[in-house]
Amino acid sequence: MFLVQLLSRHAYVQKILAVDSIIRGISKSVRHGQAVCLRSFFSQSANHSARKLVLGIETSCDDTGAAVLDDSGNILGEALHSQVEVHLKSGGIVPPMAQELHKENIEKIVKEALDTSGISPNDLSAIATTVKPGLPLSLGVGLEYSLRLVKQYKKPFIPIHHMEAHALTVRLTNQVEFPFLVLLISGGHCILAVAQGVSDFLVLGQSLDIAPGDMLDKVARRLSLTKHPDCCSITGGKAIEYLAQKGNRLNCNIKPLMKRHVNCNFSFSGFQTNVTKLIMQKEMEEGLQEGQLLSSAADIAAAVQHAVALHIARRTHRAILFCIKSGILSPTNATLVVSGGVASNQYIRRALQSVTDATDFALLCPPPRLCTDNGVMIAWNGVERLRAGLGVLHNIESFRYEGKAPLGIDISAEVGKAAIKIPQLDMTF
């Protein structure tokens, strides 16, 4: 008996006994006809201290988000506060107002995520926070609060690039290996890049001016869609998508975007100007003043959405052909990932599906709730960086946020020089 007690104190034997206990538990469950999830069983049996736990905090724009994830990708707790209703009334995002709302809600949101997870801040392995790019006033709130937590609980800090987080979210929900092509489309960005690894991106093209989400919001405001009975409580881009289903795009003549430019860059500013001129023309025809609802609003929405989807699809098609021709992607890595707020637009997804069908690529999108800004994607990016040992800071005496920040290495000039022509695709759906 003394010998058994002595050996049981040995760490190695303790591990054997623990594994034996788990195996016996699994066997017992199987004998009783119970379904057993090995991942869940082992994660529940393991001590919290054996897992890496990351708190993610997001305040890059107008959503205050927080989440706790473990290194297996389990979402242990999350919380989100949206400012949509407030900004709808003001006709767009007002940075000082967004900043105040973040200040009012960040502590409550972080506490809710932690409480739901059952994790104490003392047990966290690191705190990950969006620090670039975004609205400076909003980024400042998240960074200041996070650094207070980091100092209070003496935890490592992981600064997160917002667009990198969007790009890697798919690896939380799907088994996607590097490299893969990613299209990031949102209210603030439009980027085509090859994700070669965590924090390793080749940018093939990006918006030269404004982002598609921003443009769609502005068109919705110019059409006064907040006065439309079916669109008064939804954001601009979603209002355009909803109304477009009831319209006929062929009733409006809108020129395609950048058709002669054989690269993967995007441009939406000139297009927005042309749409504004079209709206003014329609107002004159209907004898309406600016601010009054056009009877042709649905047709305009349908034409705008189709032109944007076509522009994005063509650029993405060229990016795929460039990656194949240059050998950046092989048939085993033939995957297009689409993420960001505008990725939730189903019409744009169908246009991209036409591209991937024609090129034998797989099209993957995170769930809609993870396409928009949230704390889960930030925590997951923190997990990815923690695993890779990249950007984990233990000294944060002087750290600043960045309103604008590039993603990876820009090789868009090489794409332009390749001058790849794309075949005509059937975009009638």
mmCIF file with all atom_site columns, N, CA and C in Angstrom, residues 350-414:
data_model
loop_
_atom_site.group_PDB
_atom_site.id
_atom_site.type_symbol
_atom_site.label_atom_id
_atom_site.label_alt_id
_atom_site.label_comp_id
_atom_site.label_asym_id
_atom_site.label_entity_id
_atom_site.label_seq_id
_atom_site.pdbx_PDB_ins_code
_atom_site.Cartn_x
_atom_site.Cartn_y
_atom_site.Cartn_z
_atom_site.occupancy
_atom_site.B_iso_or_equiv
_atom_site.pdbx_formal_charge
_atom_site.auth_seq_id
_atom_site.auth_comp_id
_atom_site.auth_asym_id
_atom_site.auth_atom_id
_atom_site.pdbx_PDB_model_num
ATOM 1   N N  . ARG A 1 350 ? -23.944 35.160 -54.739 1.00 0.00 ? 350 ARG A N  1
ATOM 2   C CA . ARG A 1 350 ? -24.311 34.370 -55.921 1.00 0.00 ? 350 ARG A CA 1
ATOM 3   C C  . ARG A 1 350 ? -23.406 34.714 -57.101 1.00 0.00 ? 350 ARG A C  1
ATOM 4   N N  . ALA A 1 351 ? -23.053 35.988 -57.234 1.00 0.00 ? 351 ALA A N  1
ATOM 5   C CA . ALA A 1 351 ? -22.139 36.401 -58.298 1.00 0.00 ? 351 ALA A CA 1
ATOM 6   C C  . ALA A 1 351 ? -20.774 35.744 -58.114 1.00 0.00 ? 351 ALA A C  1
ATOM 7   N N  . LEU A 1 352 ? -20.306 35.690 -56.880 1.00 0.00 ? 352 LEU A N  1
ATOM 8   C CA . LEU A 1 352 ? -19.016 35.054 -56.587 1.00 0.00 ? 352 LEU A CA 1
ATOM 9   C C  . LEU A 1 352 ? -19.093 33.541 -56.761 1.00 0.00 ? 352 LEU A C  1
ATOM 10  N N  . GLN A 1 353 ? -20.263 32.970 -56.490 1.00 0.00 ? 353 GLN A N  1
ATOM 11  C CA . GLN A 1 353 ? -20.447 31.534 -56.699 1.00 0.00 ? 353 GLN A CA 1
ATOM 12  C C  . GLN A 1 353 ? -20.314 31.194 -58.178 1.00 0.00 ? 353 GLN A C  1
ATOM 13  N N  . SER A 1 354 ? -20.765 32.092 -59.050 1.00 0.00 ? 354 SER A N  1
ATOM 14  C CA . SER A 1 354 ? -20.613 31.885 -60.489 1.00 0.00 ? 354 SER A CA 1
ATOM 15  C C  . SER A 1 354 ? -19.137 31.832 -60.872 1.00 0.00 ? 354 SER A C  1
ATOM 16  N N  . VAL A 1 355 ? -18.343 32.678 -60.202 1.00 0.00 ? 355 VAL A N  1
ATOM 17  C CA . VAL A 1 355 ? -16.898 32.720 -60.466 1.00 0.00 ? 355 VAL A CA 1
ATOM 18  C C  . VAL A 1 355 ? -16.228 31.437 -59.985 1.00 0.00 ? 355 VAL A C  1
ATOM 19  N N  . THR A 1 356 ? -16.532 31.017 -58.785 1.00 0.00 ? 356 THR A N  1
ATOM 20  C CA . THR A 1 356 ? -15.886 29.813 -58.237 1.00 0.00 ? 356 THR A CA 1
ATOM 21  C C  . THR A 1 356 ? -16.336 28.547 -58.965 1.00 0.00 ? 356 THR A C  1
ATOM 22  N N  . ASP A 1 357 ? -17.576 28.539 -59.426 1.00 0.00 ? 357 ASP A N  1
ATOM 23  C CA . ASP A 1 357 ? -18.055 27.395 -60.212 1.00 0.00 ? 357 ASP A CA 1
ATOM 24  C C  . ASP A 1 357 ? -17.269 27.280 -61.517 1.00 0.00 ? 357 ASP A C  1
ATOM 25  N N  . ALA A 1 358 ? -16.986 28.429 -62.126 1.00 0.00 ? 358 ALA A N  1
ATOM 26  C CA . ALA A 1 358 ? -16.283 28.439 -63.413 1.00 0.00 ? 358 ALA A CA 1
ATOM 27  C C  . ALA A 1 358 ? -14.794 28.120 -63.280 1.00 0.00 ? 358 ALA A C  1
ATOM 28  N N  . THR A 1 359 ? -14.249 28.287 -62.090 1.00 0.00 ? 359 THR A N  1
ATOM 29  C CA . THR A 1 359 ? -12.802 28.084 -61.888 1.00 0.00 ? 359 THR A CA 1
ATOM 30  C C  . THR A 1 359 ? -12.479 26.884 -61.007 1.00 0.00 ? 359 THR A C  1
ATOM 31  N N  . ASP A 1 360 ? -13.513 26.110 -60.638 1.00 0.00 ? 360 ASP A N  1
ATOM 32  C CA . ASP A 1 360 ? -13.339 24.937 -59.767 1.00 0.00 ? 360 ASP A CA 1
ATOM 33  C C  . ASP A 1 360 ? -12.737 25.305 -58.414 1.00 0.00 ? 360 ASP A C  1
ATOM 34  N N  . PHE A 1 361 ? -13.117 26.467 -57.903 1.00 0.00 ? 361 PHE A N  1
ATOM 35  C CA . PHE A 1 361 ? -12.716 26.885 -56.560 1.00 0.00 ? 361 PHE A CA 1
ATOM 36  C C  . PHE A 1 361 ? -13.863 26.617 -55.590 1.00 0.00 ? 361 PHE A C  1
ATOM 37  N N  . ALA A 1 362 ? -13.522 26.422 -54.334 1.00 0.00 ? 362 ALA A N  1
ATOM 38  C CA . ALA A 1 362 ? -14.544 26.308 -53.287 1.00 0.00 ? 362 ALA A CA 1
ATOM 39  C C  . ALA A 1 362 ? -14.808 27.706 -52.736 1.00 0.00 ? 362 ALA A C  1
ATOM 40  N N  . LEU A 1 363 ? -16.071 28.033 -52.507 1.00 0.00 ? 363 LEU A N  1
ATOM 41  C CA . LEU A 1 363 ? -16.441 29.318 -51.924 1.00 0.00 ? 363 LEU A CA 1
ATOM 42  C C  . LEU A 1 363 ? -16.847 29.104 -50.470 1.00 0.00 ? 363 LEU A C  1
ATOM 43  N N  . LEU A 1 364 ? -16.155 29.771 -49.557 1.00 0.00 ? 364 LEU A N  1
ATOM 44  C CA . LEU A 1 364 ? -16.447 29.640 -48.128 1.00 0.00 ? 364 LEU A CA 1
ATOM 45  C C  . LEU A 1 364 ? -16.698 31.010 -47.517 1.00 0.00 ? 364 LEU A C  1
ATOM 46  N N  . CYS A 1 365 ? -17.735 31.108 -46.718 1.00 0.00 ? 365 CYS A N  1
ATOM 47  C CA . CYS A 1 365 ? -18.048 32.343 -45.990 1.00 0.00 ? 365 CYS A CA 1
ATOM 48  C C  . CYS A 1 365 ? -18.347 31.983 -44.536 1.00 0.00 ? 365 CYS A C  1
ATOM 49  N N  . PRO A 1 366 ? -17.821 32.742 -43.587 1.00 0.00 ? 366 PRO A N  1
ATOM 50  C CA . PRO A 1 366 ? -18.211 32.507 -42.192 1.00 0.00 ? 366 PRO A CA 1
ATOM 51  C C  . PRO A 1 366 ? -19.705 32.780 -42.027 1.00 0.00 ? 366 PRO A C  1
ATOM 52  N N  . PRO A 1 367 ? -20.319 32.300 -40.961 1.00 0.00 ? 367 PRO A N  1
ATOM 53  C CA . PRO A 1 367 ? -21.733 32.608 -40.717 1.00 0.00 ? 367 PRO A CA 1
ATOM 54  C C  . PRO A 1 367 ? -21.937 34.130 -40.685 1.00 0.00 ? 367 PRO A C  1
ATOM 55  N N  . PRO A 1 368 ? -23.118 34.611 -41.104 1.00 0.00 ? 368 PRO A N  1
ATOM 56  C CA . PRO A 1 368 ? -23.365 36.064 -41.153 1.00 0.00 ? 368 PRO A CA 1
ATOM 57  C C  . PRO A 1 368 ? -22.994 36.803 -39.879 1.00 0.00 ? 368 PRO A C  1
ATOM 58  N N  . ARG A 1 369 ? -23.269 36.211 -38.731 1.00 0.00 ? 369 ARG A N  1
ATOM 59  C CA . ARG A 1 369 ? -22.980 36.922 -37.474 1.00 0.00 ? 369 ARG A CA 1
ATOM 60  C C  . ARG A 1 369 ? -21.482 37.096 -37.239 1.00 0.00 ? 369 ARG A C  1
ATOM 61  N N  . LEU A 1 370 ? -20.667 36.266 -37.905 1.00 0.00 ? 370 LEU A N  1
ATOM 62  C CA . LEU A 1 370 ? -19.222 36.399 -37.772 1.00 0.00 ? 370 LEU A CA 1
ATOM 63  C C  . LEU A 1 370 ? -18.607 37.165 -38.941 1.00 0.00 ? 370 LEU A C  1
ATOM 64  N N  . CYS A 1 371 ? -19.429 37.535 -39.921 1.00 0.00 ? 371 CYS A N  1
ATOM 65  C CA . CYS A 1 371 ? -18.947 38.370 -41.026 1.00 0.00 ? 371 CYS A CA 1
ATOM 66  C C  . CYS A 1 371 ? -18.886 39.831 -40.600 1.00 0.00 ? 371 CYS A C  1
ATOM 67  N N  . THR A 1 372 ? -19.867 40.248 -39.815 1.00 0.00 ? 372 THR A N  1
ATOM 68  C CA . THR A 1 372 ? -19.851 41.613 -39.296 1.00 0.00 ? 372 THR A CA 1
ATOM 69  C C  . THR A 1 372 ? -18.902 41.684 -38.099 1.00 0.00 ? 372 THR A C  1
ATOM 70  N N  . ASP A 1 373 ? -18.594 42.898 -37.648 1.00 0.00 ? 373 ASP A N  1
ATOM 71  C CA . ASP A 1 373 ? -17.621 43.075 -36.562 1.00 0.00 ? 373 ASP A CA 1
ATOM 72  C C  . ASP A 1 373 ? -18.110 42.403 -35.277 1.00 0.00 ? 373 ASP A C  1
ATOM 73  N N  . ASN A 1 374 ? -17.203 41.696 -34.603 1.00 0.00 ? 374 ASN A N  1
ATOM 74  C CA . ASN A 1 374 ? -17.567 40.972 -33.388 1.00 0.00 ? 374 ASN A CA 1
ATOM 75  C C  . ASN A 1 374 ? -16.313 40.636 -32.584 1.00 0.00 ? 374 ASN A C  1
ATOM 76  N N  . GLY A 1 375 ? -16.509 40.279 -31.329 1.00 0.00 ? 375 GLY A N  1
ATOM 77  C CA . GLY A 1 375 ? -15.384 39.935 -30.468 1.00 0.00 ? 375 GLY A CA 1
ATOM 78  C C  . GLY A 1 375 ? -14.818 38.556 -30.721 1.00 0.00 ? 375 GLY A C  1
ATOM 79  N N  . VAL A 1 376 ? -15.632 37.658 -31.289 1.00 0.00 ? 376 VAL A N  1
ATOM 80  C CA . VAL A 1 376 ? -15.184 36.288 -31.537 1.00 0.00 ? 376 VAL A CA 1
ATOM 81  C C  . VAL A 1 376 ? -14.009 36.266 -32.497 1.00 0.00 ? 376 VAL A C  1
ATOM 82  N N  . MET A 1 377 ? -14.109 37.034 -33.587 1.00 0.00 ? 377 MET A N  1
ATOM 83  C CA . MET A 1 377 ? -13.033 37.008 -34.590 1.00 0.00 ? 377 MET A CA 1
ATOM 84  C C  . MET A 1 377 ? -11.733 37.576 -34.027 1.00 0.00 ? 377 MET A C  1
ATOM 85  N N  . ILE A 1 378 ? -11.858 38.522 -33.098 1.00 0.00 ? 378 ILE A N  1
ATOM 86  C CA . ILE A 1 378 ? -10.664 39.107 -32.492 1.00 0.00 ? 378 ILE A CA 1
ATOM 87  C C  . ILE A 1 378 ? -10.002 38.103 -31.549 1.00 0.00 ? 378 ILE A C  1
ATOM 88  N N  . ALA A 1 379 ? -10.821 37.425 -30.750 1.00 0.00 ? 379 ALA A N  1
ATOM 89  C CA . ALA A 1 379 ? -10.285 36.409 -29.843 1.00 0.00 ? 379 ALA A CA 1
ATOM 90  C C  . ALA A 1 379 ? -9.641  35.267 -30.635 1.00 0.00 ? 379 ALA A C  1
ATOM 91  N N  . TRP A 1 380 ? -10.285 34.859 -31.750 1.00 0.00 ? 380 TRP A N  1
ATOM 92  C CA . TRP A 1 380 ? -9.737  33.776 -32.564 1.00 0.00 ? 380 TRP A CA 1
ATOM 93  C C  . TRP A 1 380 ? -8.407  34.193 -33.187 1.00 0.00 ? 380 TRP A C  1
ATOM 94  N N  . ASN A 1 381 ? -8.316  35.423 -33.680 1.00 0.00 ? 381 ASN A N  1
ATOM 95  C CA . ASN A 1 381 ? -7.050  35.922 -34.226 1.00 0.00 ? 381 ASN A CA 1
ATOM 96  C C  . ASN A 1 381 ? -5.982  35.904 -33.135 1.00 0.00 ? 381 ASN A C  1
ATOM 97  N N  . GLY A 1 382 ? -6.408  36.209 -31.898 1.00 0.00 ? 382 GLY A N  1
ATOM 98  C CA . GLY A 1 382 ? -5.484  36.136 -30.771 1.00 0.00 ? 382 GLY A CA 1
ATOM 99  C C  . GLY A 1 382 ? -4.985  34.722 -30.536 1.00 0.00 ? 382 GLY A C  1
ATOM 100 N N  . VAL A 1 383 ? -5.901  33.744 -30.660 1.00 0.00 ? 383 VAL A N  1
ATOM 101 C CA . VAL A 1 383 ? -5.529  32.332 -30.517 1.00 0.00 ? 383 VAL A CA 1
ATOM 102 C C  . VAL A 1 383 ? -4.524  31.943 -31.602 1.00 0.00 ? 383 VAL A C  1
ATOM 103 N N  . GLU A 1 384 ? -4.816  32.344 -32.846 1.00 0.00 ? 384 GLU A N  1
ATOM 104 C CA . GLU A 1 384 ? -3.926  32.023 -33.969 1.00 0.00 ? 384 GLU A CA 1
ATOM 105 C C  . GLU A 1 384 ? -2.531  32.612 -33.738 1.00 0.00 ? 384 GLU A C  1
ATOM 106 N N  . ARG A 1 385 ? -2.478  33.836 -33.278 1.00 0.00 ? 385 ARG A N  1
ATOM 107 C CA . ARG A 1 385 ? -1.182  34.489 -33.043 1.00 0.00 ? 385 ARG A CA 1
ATOM 108 C C  . ARG A 1 385 ? -0.459  33.876 -31.842 1.00 0.00 ? 385 ARG A C  1
ATOM 109 N N  . LEU A 1 386 ? -1.225  33.494 -30.842 1.00 0.00 ? 386 LEU A N  1
ATOM 110 C CA . LEU A 1 386 ? -0.633  32.866 -29.663 1.00 0.00 ? 386 LEU A CA 1
ATOM 111 C C  . LEU A 1 386 ? 0.000   31.533 -30.040 1.00 0.00 ? 386 LEU A C  1
ATOM 112 N N  . ARG A 1 387 ? -0.700  30.760 -30.870 1.00 0.00 ? 387 ARG A N  1
ATOM 113 C CA . ARG A 1 387 ? -0.168  29.478 -31.344 1.00 0.00 ? 387 ARG A CA 1
ATOM 114 C C  . ARG A 1 387 ? 1.120   29.673 -32.140 1.00 0.00 ? 387 ARG A C  1
ATOM 115 N N  . ALA A 1 388 ? 1.102   30.701 -33.016 1.00 0.00 ? 388 ALA A N  1
ATOM 116 C CA . ALA A 1 388 ? 2.246   30.937 -33.901 1.00 0.00 ? 388 ALA A CA 1
ATOM 117 C C  . ALA A 1 388 ? 3.369   31.707 -33.224 1.00 0.00 ? 388 ALA A C  1
ATOM 118 N N  . GLY A 1 389 ? 3.081   32.245 -32.044 1.00 0.00 ? 389 GLY A N  1
ATOM 119 C CA . GLY A 1 389 ? 4.085   33.041 -31.340 1.00 0.00 ? 389 GLY A CA 1
ATOM 120 C C  . GLY A 1 389 ? 4.375   34.360 -32.027 1.00 0.00 ? 389 GLY A C  1
ATOM 121 N N  . LEU A 1 390 ? 3.330   34.959 -32.618 1.00 0.00 ? 390 LEU A N  1
ATOM 122 C CA . LEU A 1 390 ? 3.490   36.210 -33.365 1.00 0.00 ? 390 LEU A CA 1
ATOM 123 C C  . LEU A 1 390 ? 2.767   37.361 -32.671 1.00 0.00 ? 390 LEU A C  1
ATOM 124 N N  . GLY A 1 391 ? 3.481   38.451 -32.460 1.00 0.00 ? 391 GLY A N  1
ATOM 125 C CA . GLY A 1 391 ? 2.865   39.671 -31.956 1.00 0.00 ? 391 GLY A CA 1
ATOM 126 C C  . GLY A 1 391 ? 2.299   39.576 -30.564 1.00 0.00 ? 391 GLY A C  1
ATOM 127 N N  . VAL A 1 392 ? 2.854   38.727 -29.731 1.00 0.00 ? 392 VAL A N  1
ATOM 128 C CA . VAL A 1 392 ? 2.418   38.625 -28.331 1.00 0.00 ? 392 VAL A CA 1
ATOM 129 C C  . VAL A 1 392 ? 3.339   39.513 -27.496 1.00 0.00 ? 392 VAL A C  1
ATOM 130 N N  . LEU A 1 393 ? 2.760   40.585 -26.962 1.00 0.00 ? 393 LEU A N  1
ATOM 131 C CA . LEU A 1 393 ? 3.564   41.593 -26.274 1.00 0.00 ? 393 LEU A CA 1
ATOM 132 C C  . LEU A 1 393 ? 3.492   41.450 -24.764 1.00 0.00 ? 393 LEU A C  1
ATOM 133 N N  . HIS A 1 394 ? 4.650   41.578 -24.148 1.00 0.00 ? 394 HIS A N  1
ATOM 134 C CA . HIS A 1 394 ? 4.719   41.538 -22.680 1.00 0.00 ? 394 HIS A CA 1
ATOM 135 C C  . HIS A 1 394 ? 5.115   42.906 -22.111 1.00 0.00 ? 394 HIS A C  1
ATOM 136 N N  . ASN A 1 395 ? 5.491   43.820 -23.005 1.00 0.00 ? 395 ASN A N  1
ATOM 137 C CA . ASN A 1 395 ? 5.849   45.179 -22.608 1.00 0.00 ? 395 ASN A CA 1
ATOM 138 C C  . ASN A 1 395 ? 5.018   46.158 -23.414 1.00 0.00 ? 395 ASN A C  1
ATOM 139 N N  . ILE A 1 396 ? 4.129   46.867 -22.781 1.00 0.00 ? 396 ILE A N  1
ATOM 140 C CA . ILE A 1 396 ? 3.208   47.759 -23.498 1.00 0.00 ? 396 ILE A CA 1
ATOM 141 C C  . ILE A 1 396 ? 3.257   49.180 -22.942 1.00 0.00 ? 396 ILE A C  1
ATOM 142 N N  . GLU A 1 397 ? 4.423   49.630 -22.597 1.00 0.00 ? 397 GLU A N  1
ATOM 143 C CA . GLU A 1 397 ? 4.554   50.969 -22.031 1.00 0.00 ? 397 GLU A CA 1
ATOM 144 C C  . GLU A 1 397 ? 4.073   52.044 -23.002 1.00 0.00 ? 397 GLU A C  1
ATOM 145 N N  . SER A 1 398 ? 4.412   51.898 -24.264 1.00 0.00 ? 398 SER A N  1
ATOM 146 C CA . SER A 1 398 ? 3.975   52.880 -25.265 1.00 0.00 ? 398 SER A CA 1
ATOM 147 C C  . SER A 1 398 ? 3.406   52.152 -26.467 1.00 0.00 ? 398 SER A C  1
ATOM 148 N N  . PHE A 1 399 ? 2.071   52.183 -26.568 1.00 0.00 ? 399 PHE A N  1
ATOM 149 C CA . PHE A 1 399 ? 1.430   51.501 -27.687 1.00 0.00 ? 399 PHE A CA 1
ATOM 150 C C  . PHE A 1 399 ? 0.301   52.377 -28.196 1.00 0.00 ? 399 PHE A C  1
ATOM 151 N N  . ARG A 1 400 ? 0.229   52.534 -29.529 1.00 0.00 ? 400 ARG A N  1
ATOM 152 C CA . ARG A 1 400 ? -0.768  53.404 -30.137 1.00 0.00 ? 400 ARG A CA 1
ATOM 153 C C  . ARG A 1 400 ? -1.625  52.640 -31.150 1.00 0.00 ? 400 ARG A C  1
ATOM 154 N N  . TYR A 1 401 ? -2.849  53.109 -31.313 1.00 0.00 ? 401 TYR A N  1
ATOM 155 C CA . TYR A 1 401 ? -3.724  52.580 -32.353 1.00 0.00 ? 401 TYR A CA 1
ATOM 156 C C  . TYR A 1 401 ? -3.392  53.263 -33.682 1.00 0.00 ? 401 TYR A C  1
ATOM 157 N N  . GLU A 1 402 ? -3.854  52.653 -34.785 1.00 0.00 ? 402 GLU A N  1
ATOM 158 C CA . GLU A 1 402 ? -3.618  53.207 -36.114 1.00 0.00 ? 402 GLU A CA 1
ATOM 159 C C  . GLU A 1 402 ? -4.932  53.235 -36.892 1.00 0.00 ? 402 GLU A C  1
ATOM 160 N N  . GLY A 1 403 ? -5.359  54.427 -37.274 1.00 0.00 ? 403 GLY A N  1
ATOM 161 C CA . GLY A 1 403 ? -6.604  54.561 -38.026 1.00 0.00 ? 403 GLY A CA 1
ATOM 162 C C  . GLY A 1 403 ? -6.526  53.908 -39.398 1.00 0.00 ? 403 GLY A C  1
ATOM 163 N N  . LYS A 1 404 ? -5.355  54.011 -40.029 1.00 0.00 ? 404 LYS A N  1
ATOM 164 C CA . LYS A 1 404 ? -5.127  53.386 -41.335 1.00 0.00 ? 404 LYS A CA 1
ATOM 165 C C  . LYS A 1 404 ? -3.914  52.478 -41.226 1.00 0.00 ? 404 LYS A C  1
ATOM 166 N N  . ALA A 1 405 ? -4.022  51.291 -41.814 1.00 0.00 ? 405 ALA A N  1
ATOM 167 C CA . ALA A 1 405 ? -2.916  50.329 -41.750 1.00 0.00 ? 405 ALA A CA 1
ATOM 168 C C  . ALA A 1 405 ? -3.028  49.340 -42.893 1.00 0.00 ? 405 ALA A C  1
ATOM 169 N N  . PRO A 1 406 ? -1.952  49.152 -43.674 1.00 0.00 ? 406 PRO A N  1
ATOM 170 C CA . PRO A 1 406 ? -1.990  48.186 -44.775 1.00 0.00 ? 406 PRO A CA 1
ATOM 171 C C  . PRO A 1 406 ? -2.030  46.757 -44.249 1.00 0.00 ? 406 PRO A C  1
ATOM 172 N N  . LEU A 1 407 ? -2.467  45.854 -45.118 1.00 0.00 ? 407 LEU A N  1
ATOM 173 C CA . LEU A 1 407 ? -2.488  44.435 -44.774 1.00 0.00 ? 407 LEU A CA 1
ATOM 174 C C  . LEU A 1 407 ? -1.491  43.708 -45.661 1.00 0.00 ? 407 LEU A C  1
ATOM 175 N N  . GLY A 1 408 ? -0.379  43.273 -45.112 1.00 0.00 ? 408 GLY A N  1
ATOM 176 C CA . GLY A 1 408 ? 0.575   42.469 -45.861 1.00 0.00 ? 408 GLY A CA 1
ATOM 177 C C  . GLY A 1 408 ? 1.360   43.228 -46.920 1.00 0.00 ? 408 GLY A C  1
ATOM 178 N N  . ILE A 1 409 ? 1.862   42.477 -47.913 1.00 0.00 ? 409 ILE A N  1
ATOM 179 C CA . ILE A 1 409 ? 2.702   43.024 -48.980 1.00 0.00 ? 409 ILE A CA 1
ATOM 180 C C  . ILE A 1 409 ? 1.856   43.249 -50.228 1.00 0.00 ? 409 ILE A C  1
ATOM 181 N N  . ASP A 1 410 ? 1.937   44.444 -50.784 1.00 0.00 ? 410 ASP A N  1
ATOM 182 C CA . ASP A 1 410 ? 1.134   44.808 -51.945 1.00 0.00 ? 410 ASP A CA 1
ATOM 183 C C  . ASP A 1 410 ? 1.830   44.374 -53.235 1.00 0.00 ? 410 ASP A C  1
ATOM 184 N N  . ILE A 1 411 ? 1.227   43.428 -53.961 1.00 0.00 ? 411 ILE A N  1
ATOM 185 C CA . ILE A 1 411 ? 1.789   42.992 -55.252 1.00 0.00 ? 411 ILE A CA 1
ATOM 186 C C  . ILE A 1 411 ? 0.809   43.306 -56.385 1.00 0.00 ? 411 ILE A C  1
ATOM 187 N N  . SER A 1 412 ? -0.055  44.303 -56.155 1.00 0.00 ? 412 SER A N  1
ATOM 188 C CA . SER A 1 412 ? -1.075  44.645 -57.152 1.00 0.00 ? 412 SER A CA 1
ATOM 189 C C  . SER A 1 412 ? -0.461  45.112 -58.477 1.00 0.00 ? 412 SER A C  1
ATOM 190 N N  . ALA A 1 413 ? 0.748   45.709 -58.422 1.00 0.00 ? 413 ALA A N  1
ATOM 191 C CA . ALA A 1 413 ? 1.405   46.147 -59.656 1.00 0.00 ? 413 ALA A CA 1
ATOM 192 C C  . ALA A 1 413 ? 1.745   44.941 -60.537 1.00 0.00 ? 413 ALA A C  1
ATOM 193 N N  . GLU A 1 414 ? 2.164   43.846 -59.919 1.00 0.00 ? 414 GLU A N  1
ATOM 194 C CA . GLU A 1 414 ? 2.475   42.625 -60.672 1.00 0.00 ? 414 GLU A CA 1
ATOM 195 C C  . GLU A 1 414 ? 1.213   42.052 -61.319 1.00 0.00 ? 414 GLU A C  1
#
